[in-house]
Short mmCIF file of C-alpha atoms and ligand atoms in Angstrom, two decimals:
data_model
loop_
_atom_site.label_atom_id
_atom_site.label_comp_id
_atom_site.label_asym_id
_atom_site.label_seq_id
_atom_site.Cartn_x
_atom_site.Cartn_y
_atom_site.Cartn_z
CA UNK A 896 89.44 -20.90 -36.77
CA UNK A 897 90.76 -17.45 -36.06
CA UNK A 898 88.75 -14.66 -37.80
CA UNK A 899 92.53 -13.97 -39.77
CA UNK A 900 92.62 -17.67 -41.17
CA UNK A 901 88.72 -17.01 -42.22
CA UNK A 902 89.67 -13.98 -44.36
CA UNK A 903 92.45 -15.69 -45.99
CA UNK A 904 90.97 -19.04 -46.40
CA UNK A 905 87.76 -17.18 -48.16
CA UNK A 906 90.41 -15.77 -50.33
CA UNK A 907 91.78 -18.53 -51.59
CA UNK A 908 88.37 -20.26 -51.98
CA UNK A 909 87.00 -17.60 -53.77
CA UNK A 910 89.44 -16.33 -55.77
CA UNK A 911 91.17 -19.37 -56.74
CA UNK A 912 94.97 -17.74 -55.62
CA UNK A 913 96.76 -16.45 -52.41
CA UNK A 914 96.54 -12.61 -51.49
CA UNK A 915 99.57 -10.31 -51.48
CA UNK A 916 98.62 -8.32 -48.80
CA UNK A 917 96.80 -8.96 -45.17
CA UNK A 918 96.04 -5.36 -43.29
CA UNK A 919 94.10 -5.56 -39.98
CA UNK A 920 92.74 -2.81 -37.16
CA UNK A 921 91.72 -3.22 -34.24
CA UNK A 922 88.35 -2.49 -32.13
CA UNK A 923 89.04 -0.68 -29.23
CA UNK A 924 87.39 -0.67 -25.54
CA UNK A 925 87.26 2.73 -23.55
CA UNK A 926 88.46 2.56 -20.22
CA UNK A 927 86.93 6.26 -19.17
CA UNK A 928 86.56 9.64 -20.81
CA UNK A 929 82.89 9.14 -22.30
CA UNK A 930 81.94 11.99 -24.97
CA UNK A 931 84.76 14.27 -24.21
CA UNK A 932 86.52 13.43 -26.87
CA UNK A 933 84.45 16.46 -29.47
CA UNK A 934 84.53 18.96 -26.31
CA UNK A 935 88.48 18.84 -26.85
CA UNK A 936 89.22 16.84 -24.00
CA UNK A 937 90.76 13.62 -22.69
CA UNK A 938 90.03 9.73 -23.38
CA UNK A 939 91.63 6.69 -22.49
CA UNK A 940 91.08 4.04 -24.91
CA UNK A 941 92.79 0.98 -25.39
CA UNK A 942 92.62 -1.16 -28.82
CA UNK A 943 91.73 -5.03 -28.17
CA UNK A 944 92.25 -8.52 -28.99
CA UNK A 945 89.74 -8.59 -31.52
CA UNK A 946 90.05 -6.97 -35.49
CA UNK A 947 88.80 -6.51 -38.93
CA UNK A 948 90.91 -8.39 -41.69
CA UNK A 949 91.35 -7.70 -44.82
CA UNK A 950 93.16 -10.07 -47.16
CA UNK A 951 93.46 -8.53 -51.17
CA UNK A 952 95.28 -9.09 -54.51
CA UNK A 953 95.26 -6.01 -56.87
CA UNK A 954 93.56 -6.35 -60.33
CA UNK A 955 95.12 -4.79 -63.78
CA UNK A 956 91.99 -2.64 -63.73
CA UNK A 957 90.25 0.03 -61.60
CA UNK A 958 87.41 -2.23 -60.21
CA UNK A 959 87.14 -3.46 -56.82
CA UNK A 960 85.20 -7.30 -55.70
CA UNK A 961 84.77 -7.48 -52.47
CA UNK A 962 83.43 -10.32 -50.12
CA UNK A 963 82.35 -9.80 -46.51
CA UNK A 964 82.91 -12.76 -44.20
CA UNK A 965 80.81 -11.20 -41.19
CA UNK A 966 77.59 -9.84 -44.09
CA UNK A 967 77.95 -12.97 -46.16
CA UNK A 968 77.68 -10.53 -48.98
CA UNK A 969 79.76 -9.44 -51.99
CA UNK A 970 79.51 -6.44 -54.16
CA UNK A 971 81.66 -5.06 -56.88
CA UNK A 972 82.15 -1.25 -58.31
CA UNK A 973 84.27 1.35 -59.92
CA UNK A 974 87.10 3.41 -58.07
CA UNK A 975 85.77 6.00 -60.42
CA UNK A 976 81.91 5.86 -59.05
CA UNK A 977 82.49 5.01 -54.87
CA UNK A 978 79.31 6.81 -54.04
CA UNK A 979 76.68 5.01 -56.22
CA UNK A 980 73.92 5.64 -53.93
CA UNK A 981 72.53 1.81 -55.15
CA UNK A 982 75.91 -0.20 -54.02
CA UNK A 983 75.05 -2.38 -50.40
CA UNK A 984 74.95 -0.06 -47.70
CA UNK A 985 77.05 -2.19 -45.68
CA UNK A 986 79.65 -1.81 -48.50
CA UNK A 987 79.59 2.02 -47.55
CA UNK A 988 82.54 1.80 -45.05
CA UNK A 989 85.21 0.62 -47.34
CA UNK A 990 84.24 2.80 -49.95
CA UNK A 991 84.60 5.56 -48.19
CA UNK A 992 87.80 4.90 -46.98
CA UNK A 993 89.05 4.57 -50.82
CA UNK A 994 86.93 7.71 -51.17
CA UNK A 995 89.18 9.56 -48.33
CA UNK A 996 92.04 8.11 -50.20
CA UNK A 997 91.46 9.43 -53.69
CA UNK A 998 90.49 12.72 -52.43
CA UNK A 999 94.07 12.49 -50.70
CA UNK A 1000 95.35 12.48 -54.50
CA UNK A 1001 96.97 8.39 -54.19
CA UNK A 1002 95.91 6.58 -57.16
CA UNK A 1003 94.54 3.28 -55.74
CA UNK A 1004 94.32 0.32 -58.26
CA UNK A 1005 91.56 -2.28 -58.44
CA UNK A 1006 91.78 -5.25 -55.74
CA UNK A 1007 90.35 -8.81 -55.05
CA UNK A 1008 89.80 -8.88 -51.23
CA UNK A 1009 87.80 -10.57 -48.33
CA UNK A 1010 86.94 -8.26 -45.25
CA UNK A 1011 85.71 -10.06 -41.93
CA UNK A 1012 86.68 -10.06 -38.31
CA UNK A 1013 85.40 -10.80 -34.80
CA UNK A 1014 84.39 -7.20 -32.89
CA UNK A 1015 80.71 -7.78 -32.78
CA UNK A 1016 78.96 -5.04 -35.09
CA UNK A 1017 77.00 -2.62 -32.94
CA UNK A 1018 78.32 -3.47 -29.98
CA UNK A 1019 79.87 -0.11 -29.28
CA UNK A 1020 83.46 -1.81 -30.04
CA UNK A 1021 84.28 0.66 -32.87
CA UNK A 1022 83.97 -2.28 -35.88
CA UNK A 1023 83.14 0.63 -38.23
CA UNK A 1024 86.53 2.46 -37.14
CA UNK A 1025 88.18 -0.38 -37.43
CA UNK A 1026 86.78 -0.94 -40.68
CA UNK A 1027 87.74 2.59 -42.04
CA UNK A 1028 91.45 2.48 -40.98
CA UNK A 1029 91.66 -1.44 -42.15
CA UNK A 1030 91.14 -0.38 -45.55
CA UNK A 1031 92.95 2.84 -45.47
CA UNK A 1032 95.37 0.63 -44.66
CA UNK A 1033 94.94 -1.80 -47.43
CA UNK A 1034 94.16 1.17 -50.07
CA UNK A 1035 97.54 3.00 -49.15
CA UNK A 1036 99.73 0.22 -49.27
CA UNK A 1037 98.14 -1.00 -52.75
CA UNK A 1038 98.76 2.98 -53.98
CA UNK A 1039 102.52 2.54 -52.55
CA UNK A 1040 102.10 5.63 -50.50
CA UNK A 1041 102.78 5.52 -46.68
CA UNK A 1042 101.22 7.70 -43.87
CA UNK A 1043 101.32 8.44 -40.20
CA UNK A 1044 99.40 6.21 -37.79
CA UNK A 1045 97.84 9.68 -36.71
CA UNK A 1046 96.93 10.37 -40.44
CA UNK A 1047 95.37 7.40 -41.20
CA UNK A 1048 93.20 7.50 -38.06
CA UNK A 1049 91.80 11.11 -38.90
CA UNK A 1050 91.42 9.79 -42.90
CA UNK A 1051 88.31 7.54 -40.67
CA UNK A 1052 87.46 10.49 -38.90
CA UNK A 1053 86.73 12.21 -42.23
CA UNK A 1054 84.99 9.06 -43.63
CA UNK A 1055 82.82 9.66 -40.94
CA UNK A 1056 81.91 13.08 -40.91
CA UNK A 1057 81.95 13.35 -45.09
CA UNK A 1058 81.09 10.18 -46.88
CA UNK A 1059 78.94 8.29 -43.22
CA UNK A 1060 77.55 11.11 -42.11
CA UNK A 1061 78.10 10.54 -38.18
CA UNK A 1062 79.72 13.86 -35.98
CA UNK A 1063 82.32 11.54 -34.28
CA UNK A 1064 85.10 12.16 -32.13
CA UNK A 1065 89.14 11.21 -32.67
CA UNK A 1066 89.03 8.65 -30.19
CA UNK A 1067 87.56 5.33 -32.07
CA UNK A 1068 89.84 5.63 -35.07
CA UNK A 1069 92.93 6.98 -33.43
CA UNK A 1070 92.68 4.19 -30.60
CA UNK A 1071 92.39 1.47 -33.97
CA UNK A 1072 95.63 2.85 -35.54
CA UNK A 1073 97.99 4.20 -32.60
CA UNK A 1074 96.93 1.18 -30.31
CA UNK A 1075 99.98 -0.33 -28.08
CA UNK A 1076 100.00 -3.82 -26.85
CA UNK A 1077 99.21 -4.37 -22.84
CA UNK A 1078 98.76 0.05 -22.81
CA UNK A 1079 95.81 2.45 -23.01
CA UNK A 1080 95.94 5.30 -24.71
CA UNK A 1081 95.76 8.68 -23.01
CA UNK A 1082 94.78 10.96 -25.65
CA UNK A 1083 94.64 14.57 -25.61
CA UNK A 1084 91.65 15.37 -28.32
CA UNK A 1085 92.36 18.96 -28.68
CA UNK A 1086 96.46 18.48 -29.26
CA UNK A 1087 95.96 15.12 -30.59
CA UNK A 1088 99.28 13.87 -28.25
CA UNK A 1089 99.26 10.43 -26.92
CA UNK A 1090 100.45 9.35 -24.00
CA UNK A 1091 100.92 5.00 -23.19
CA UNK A 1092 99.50 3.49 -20.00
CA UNK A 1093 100.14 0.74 -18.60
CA UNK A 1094 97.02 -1.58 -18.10
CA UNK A 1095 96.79 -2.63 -14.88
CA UNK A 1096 98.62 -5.29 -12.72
CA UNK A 1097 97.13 -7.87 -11.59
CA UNK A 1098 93.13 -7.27 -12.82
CA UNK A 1099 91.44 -8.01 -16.19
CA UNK A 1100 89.64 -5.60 -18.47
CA UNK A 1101 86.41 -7.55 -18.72
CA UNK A 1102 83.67 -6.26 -22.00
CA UNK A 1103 80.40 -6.84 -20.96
CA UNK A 1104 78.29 -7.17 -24.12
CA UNK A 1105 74.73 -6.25 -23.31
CA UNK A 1106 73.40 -8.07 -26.74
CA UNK A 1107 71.36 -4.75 -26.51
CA UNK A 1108 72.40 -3.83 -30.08
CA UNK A 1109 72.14 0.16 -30.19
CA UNK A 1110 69.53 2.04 -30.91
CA UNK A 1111 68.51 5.88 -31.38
CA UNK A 1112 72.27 6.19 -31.43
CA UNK A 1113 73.04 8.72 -34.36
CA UNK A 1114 70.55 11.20 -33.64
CA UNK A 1115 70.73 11.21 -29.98
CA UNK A 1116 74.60 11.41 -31.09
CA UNK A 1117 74.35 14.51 -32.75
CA UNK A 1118 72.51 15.89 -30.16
CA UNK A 1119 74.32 15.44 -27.57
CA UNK A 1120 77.19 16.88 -29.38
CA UNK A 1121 74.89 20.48 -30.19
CA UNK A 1122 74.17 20.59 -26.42
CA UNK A 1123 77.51 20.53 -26.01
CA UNK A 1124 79.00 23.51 -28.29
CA UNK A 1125 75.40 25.10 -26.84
CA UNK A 1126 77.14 25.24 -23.85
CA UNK A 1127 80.50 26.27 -24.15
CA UNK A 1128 78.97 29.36 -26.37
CA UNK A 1129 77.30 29.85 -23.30
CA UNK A 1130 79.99 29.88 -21.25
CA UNK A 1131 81.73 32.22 -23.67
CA UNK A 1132 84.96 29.17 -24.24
CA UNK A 1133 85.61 27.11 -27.42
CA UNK A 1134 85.28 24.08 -25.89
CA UNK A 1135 84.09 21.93 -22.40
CA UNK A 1136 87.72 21.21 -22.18
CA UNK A 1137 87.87 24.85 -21.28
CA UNK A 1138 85.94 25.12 -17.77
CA UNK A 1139 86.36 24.19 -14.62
CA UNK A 1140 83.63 22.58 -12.40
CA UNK A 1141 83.19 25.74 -10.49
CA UNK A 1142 82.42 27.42 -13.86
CA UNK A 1143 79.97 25.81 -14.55
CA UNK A 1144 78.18 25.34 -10.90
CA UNK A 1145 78.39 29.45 -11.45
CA UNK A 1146 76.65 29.67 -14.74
CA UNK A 1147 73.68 26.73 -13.45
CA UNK A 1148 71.16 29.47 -13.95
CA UNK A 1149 72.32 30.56 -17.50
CA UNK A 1150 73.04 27.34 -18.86
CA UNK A 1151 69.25 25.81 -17.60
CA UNK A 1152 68.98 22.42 -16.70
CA UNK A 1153 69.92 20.24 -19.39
CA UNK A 1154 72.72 21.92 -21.05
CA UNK A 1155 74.28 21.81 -17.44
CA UNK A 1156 73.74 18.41 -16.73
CA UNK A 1157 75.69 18.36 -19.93
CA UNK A 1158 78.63 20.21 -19.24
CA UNK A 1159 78.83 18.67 -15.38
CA UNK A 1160 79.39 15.47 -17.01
CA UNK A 1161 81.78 16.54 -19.74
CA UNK A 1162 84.07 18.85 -17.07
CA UNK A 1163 83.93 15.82 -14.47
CA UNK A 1164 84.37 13.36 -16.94
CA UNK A 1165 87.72 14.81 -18.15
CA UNK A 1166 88.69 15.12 -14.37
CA UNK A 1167 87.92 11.42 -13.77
CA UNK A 1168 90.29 10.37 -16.82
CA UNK A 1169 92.95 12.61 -15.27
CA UNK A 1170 93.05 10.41 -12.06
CA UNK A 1171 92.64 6.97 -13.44
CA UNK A 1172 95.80 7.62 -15.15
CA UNK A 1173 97.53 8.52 -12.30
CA UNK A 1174 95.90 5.88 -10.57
CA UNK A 1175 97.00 3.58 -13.38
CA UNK A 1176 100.19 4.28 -13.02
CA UNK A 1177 100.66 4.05 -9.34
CA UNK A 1178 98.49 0.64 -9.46
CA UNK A 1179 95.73 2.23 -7.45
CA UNK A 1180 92.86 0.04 -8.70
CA UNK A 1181 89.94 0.95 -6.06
CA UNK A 1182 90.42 4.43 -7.29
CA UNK A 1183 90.38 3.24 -10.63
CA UNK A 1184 87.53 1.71 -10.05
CA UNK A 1185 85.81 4.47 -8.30
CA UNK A 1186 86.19 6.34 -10.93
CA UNK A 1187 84.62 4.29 -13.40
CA UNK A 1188 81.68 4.04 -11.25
CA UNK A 1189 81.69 7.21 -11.13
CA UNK A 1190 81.67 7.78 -15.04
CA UNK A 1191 79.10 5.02 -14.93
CA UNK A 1192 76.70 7.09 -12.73
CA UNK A 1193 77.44 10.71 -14.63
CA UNK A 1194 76.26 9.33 -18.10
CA UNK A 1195 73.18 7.47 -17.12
CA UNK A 1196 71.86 10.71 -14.60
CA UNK A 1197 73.88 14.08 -16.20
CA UNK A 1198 74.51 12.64 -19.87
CA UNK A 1199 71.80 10.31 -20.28
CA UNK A 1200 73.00 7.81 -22.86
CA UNK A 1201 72.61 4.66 -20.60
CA UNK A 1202 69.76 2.34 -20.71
CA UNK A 1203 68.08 -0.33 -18.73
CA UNK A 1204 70.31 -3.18 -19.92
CA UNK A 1205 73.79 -1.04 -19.30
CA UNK A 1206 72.29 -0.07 -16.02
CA UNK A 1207 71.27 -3.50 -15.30
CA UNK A 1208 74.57 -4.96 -16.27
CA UNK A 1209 76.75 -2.37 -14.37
CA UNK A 1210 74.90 -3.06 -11.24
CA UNK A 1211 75.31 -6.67 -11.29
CA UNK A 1212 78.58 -5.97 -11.88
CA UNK A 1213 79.58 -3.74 -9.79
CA UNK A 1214 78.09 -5.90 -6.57
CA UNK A 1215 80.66 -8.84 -7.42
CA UNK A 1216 83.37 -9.32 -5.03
CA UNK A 1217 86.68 -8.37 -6.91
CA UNK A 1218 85.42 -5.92 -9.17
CA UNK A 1219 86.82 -2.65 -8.28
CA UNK A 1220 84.30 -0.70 -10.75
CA UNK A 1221 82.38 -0.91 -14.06
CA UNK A 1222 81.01 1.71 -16.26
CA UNK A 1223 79.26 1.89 -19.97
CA UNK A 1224 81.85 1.90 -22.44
CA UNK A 1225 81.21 3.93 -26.10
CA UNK A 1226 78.39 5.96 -27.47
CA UNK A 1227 75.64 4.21 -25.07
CA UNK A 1228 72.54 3.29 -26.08
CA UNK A 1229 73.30 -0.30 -25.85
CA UNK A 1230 76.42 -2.18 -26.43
CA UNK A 1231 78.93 -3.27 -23.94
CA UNK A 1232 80.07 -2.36 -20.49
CA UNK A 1233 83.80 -2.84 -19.27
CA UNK A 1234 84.76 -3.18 -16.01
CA UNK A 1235 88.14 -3.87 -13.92
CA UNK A 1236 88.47 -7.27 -12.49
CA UNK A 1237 91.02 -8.24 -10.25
CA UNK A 1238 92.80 -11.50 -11.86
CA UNK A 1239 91.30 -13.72 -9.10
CA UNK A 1240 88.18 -13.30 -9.42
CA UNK A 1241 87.71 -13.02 -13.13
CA UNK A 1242 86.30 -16.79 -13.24
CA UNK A 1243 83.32 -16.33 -10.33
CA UNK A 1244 82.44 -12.87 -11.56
CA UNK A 1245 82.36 -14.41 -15.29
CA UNK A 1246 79.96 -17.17 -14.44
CA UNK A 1247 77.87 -14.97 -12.21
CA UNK A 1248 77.32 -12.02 -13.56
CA UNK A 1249 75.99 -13.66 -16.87
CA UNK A 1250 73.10 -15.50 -15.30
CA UNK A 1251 72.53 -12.79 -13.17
CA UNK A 1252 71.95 -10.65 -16.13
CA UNK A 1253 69.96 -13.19 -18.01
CA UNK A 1254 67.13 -13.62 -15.22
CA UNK A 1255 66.76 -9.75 -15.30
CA UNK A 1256 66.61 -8.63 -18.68
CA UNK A 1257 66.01 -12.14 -20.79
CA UNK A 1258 69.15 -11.53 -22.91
CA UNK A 1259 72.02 -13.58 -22.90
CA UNK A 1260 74.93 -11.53 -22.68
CA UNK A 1261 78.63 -12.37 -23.69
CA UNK A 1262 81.36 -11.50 -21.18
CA UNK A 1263 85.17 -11.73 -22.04
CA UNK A 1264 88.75 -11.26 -20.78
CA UNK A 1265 90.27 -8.63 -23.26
CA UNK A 1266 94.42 -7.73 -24.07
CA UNK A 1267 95.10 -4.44 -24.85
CA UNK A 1268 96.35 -5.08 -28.33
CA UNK A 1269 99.17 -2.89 -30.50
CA UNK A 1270 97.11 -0.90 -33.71
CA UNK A 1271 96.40 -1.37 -37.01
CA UNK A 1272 98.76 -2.29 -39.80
CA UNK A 1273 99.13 -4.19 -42.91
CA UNK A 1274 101.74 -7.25 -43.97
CA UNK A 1275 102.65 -8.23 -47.13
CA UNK A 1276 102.63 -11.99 -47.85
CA UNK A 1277 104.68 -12.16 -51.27
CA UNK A 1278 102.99 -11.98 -54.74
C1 GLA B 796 81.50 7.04 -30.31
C2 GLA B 796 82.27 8.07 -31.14
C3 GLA B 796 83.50 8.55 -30.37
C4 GLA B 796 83.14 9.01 -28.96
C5 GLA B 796 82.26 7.99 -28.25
C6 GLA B 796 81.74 8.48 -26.93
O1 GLA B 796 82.26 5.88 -30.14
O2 GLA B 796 82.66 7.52 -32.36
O3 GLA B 796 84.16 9.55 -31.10
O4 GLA B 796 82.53 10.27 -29.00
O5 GLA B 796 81.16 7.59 -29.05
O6 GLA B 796 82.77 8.67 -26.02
#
C-alpha cells in the first residue's frame, strides 16, 4: 500500500469517518551545493518521489488528535498551549508549524488527522522539512488563508530556528514546497530566486542510504555554520558567497587552517553548482559527475562532515562502470549518498554496489531509483 492510502486508511479506521483534506510535501535529495546554502550561496536540490501525508477533519473545538503512522504514536493538545514542554517530542514538528502559523495571526481550528509517509527519518532526506511545510500546509488551508510556496517554505525555516532549535539553511524546506516534477531546483539562497533544471537525460538519480542514521549532527551543525560567519568576518564580507577562490588562497595565513579549509569548500562548492547546471543543461553528464566527485572529496577533507560509511559507499560507487559521479548528499554525518547513473547501468550498479557495501561496513544499505517530484500541496476531498 502506498504511504498516501496508509494515512487515509488510518483515518478512517481511527476516526470512524473520511477526512476533508489530504496535504503532502515532499523530501528532497541534493544534487550539489553542500552547506552553502547559510553562506548566501547556491544549491541545487530536487524534491523526490517520496512524502509526508497528512489526512485531517477539523473539530468544533480548538484541540488537535493526532496519530503518527511512521511513530505508531498519538498525542492530543491545545492550539492554545503548542509548547507544553511534556507533549511527545516527536509531536514537536507539527506543533511548531501551527505555532509559526498562529504567530502569523491565522486562527487555526482543532483537527482529527493521521501524519505518515515513506522518506526514511534521519536519513538526511529532509522528513522533518517535509514535515513542517506538510502541516503548514494542512494548518493554512483549515484557517482558509492561502500563502506563497516561498512563504510557506521559510514558515519551516522559522520552525526550525524558533520553536526546533536547529540553524538551518533555505534549501530543505524551500526544495519541499517549490519542488517541480522531472527539475532541480537552482536556488539562489541570498535572493531566494529559483531557477528549474532539467534532470538529466538518459541517467538515474540513485539515493544511496547508508542505514548510518546521523549522529553528532546538530552540534557539529552549528559549528560548522560559526566557522563559517568566523570567516567571512575575517575576510571583512557578509557572507562566503562573497569571495572568490583567490581571496581566500590570499588570506590562508589570516584565516589559519581550519576556518580556511572552511571557506575553500564553501567558495568551490558554490563554483561546482554553477557548472553542473550548465552541464545539466547542455547534457554534459561526466562533468556532472566530476563535479559531484568533486563535492564528494571537498566535504570529507576541507568540510569534514563525511564519515566512514559515506566514504565507503561513495567509493564503491564511484568505481562502477556507468556511474559518472557520486557525492554525500545533506548535512553528513550519516544518511544517504546520491549519485548519477546512466539509465543502463542502473540494474548492475544496484545489485553491486549493495553487497559491496555490506561486506565492508556490515550494514545493509537501501539503494533506489528516485523522480524528481513537483512540491508540496494540499487537496480537498469533500466534507
Ligand atoms: C541540512 C540543512 C540545510 C543545509 C544542509 C547542508 O539539510 O537543513 O539547510 O544546510 O544540511 O547542505
Amino acid at each position: 500500500m502506498t504511504a498516501r492510502d496508509t494515512v487515509l486508511k488510518t483515518f478512517a479506521e481511527r476516526f470512524g469517518s473520511q477526512p476533508t483534506l489530504l496535504a503532502r510535501a515532499p523530501g528532497r535529495v541534493n544534487l550539489i551545493g553542500e552547506h552553502t546554502d547559510y553562506n548566501d550561496g547556491f544549491v541545487l536540490p530536487a524534491a523526490i518521489d517520496r512524502a509526508i501525508y497528512v489526512a485531517a477533519r477539523p473539530r468544533r473545538d480548538r484541540t488537535v488528535h493526532l496519530i503518527s503512522t511512521d511513530f505508531r504514536a498519538e498525542t492530543t493538545f491545545s492550539l492554545y498551549n503548542l509548547d507544553d514542554p511534556d507533549l511527545p517530542g516527536w509531536s514537536k514538528y507539527p506543533r511548531g508549524s501551527l505555532w509559526w502559523l498562529e504567530n502569523q495571526g491565522y486562527t487555526v481550528p482543532g483537527f482529527d488527522a493521521v501524519i505518515g509517509g515513506d522518506i526514511p527519518i534521519g536519513a538526511g532526506l529532509s522528513s522533518s522539512a517535509a514535515v513542517e511545510v506538510v502541516m503548514i500546509e494542512l494548518g493554512l488551508a483549515l484557517a482558509g488563508g492561502t500563502m506563497a510556496q516561498l512563504d510557506k517554505a521559510l514558515g519551516g525555516v522559522e520552525v526550525e530556528h524558533q520553536f526546533i532549535g536547529m540553524p538551518c539553511g533555505v534549501m530543505d524546506q524551500m526544495a519541499s514546497a517549490l519542488g517541480q516534477a522531472g527539475h532541480a531546483l537552482l536556488i539562489d539562497c541570498r535572493s531566494l530566486e529559483t531557477k528549474p533544471v532539467p534532470v538529466p537525460q538518459g541517467a538515474s538519480i540513485v539515493i544511496l542510504d547508508t542505514a548510518k542514521r546521523r549522529g553528532l549532527v546538530d552540534s557539529e551543525y552549528a559549528a560548522r555554520r560559526e566557522q563559517c560567519e568566523a570567516a567571512a568576518e575575517v575576510l571583512g564580507v557578509e557572507a562566503l558567497r562573497d569571495v572568490t577562490p583567490d581571496q581566500v588562497e590570499a588570506a590562508r595565513e589570516k584565516l589559519g587552517a581550519v576556518l580556511y579549509r572552511r571557506a575553500k569548500h564553501v567558495v568551490s562548492e558554490n563554483m561546482r553548482v554553477q557548472i553542473t547546471v550548465m552541464a545539466l543543461r547542455g547534457n554534459a553528464l561526466k562533468t556532472v559527475g566530476q563535479a559531484l566527485r568533486e563535492s564528494h572529496a571537498s566535504l570529507r577533507d576541507d568540510y569534514e562532515v563525511s564519515c566512514t560509511e559515506l566514504d565507503t559507499i561513495v567509493e564503491i560507487a564511484n568505481a562502477q562502470p556507468g556511474c559518472y559521479g557520486a557525492r554525500m548528499t545533506g548535512a553528513g554525518f550519516g544518511g544517504c549518498a546520491v549519485a548519477l547513473v546512466a539509465d543502463e547501468a542502473v540494474e548492475a550498479f544496484v545489485k553491486t554496489v549493495g553487497p559491496a557495501y555490506s561486506a565492508r561496513t556490515g550494514l545493509t544499505p537501501h539503494l533506489y531509483v528516485c523522480q524528481a517530484a513537483a512540491g508540496s500541496g494540499v487537496e480537498r476531498l469533500g466534507e
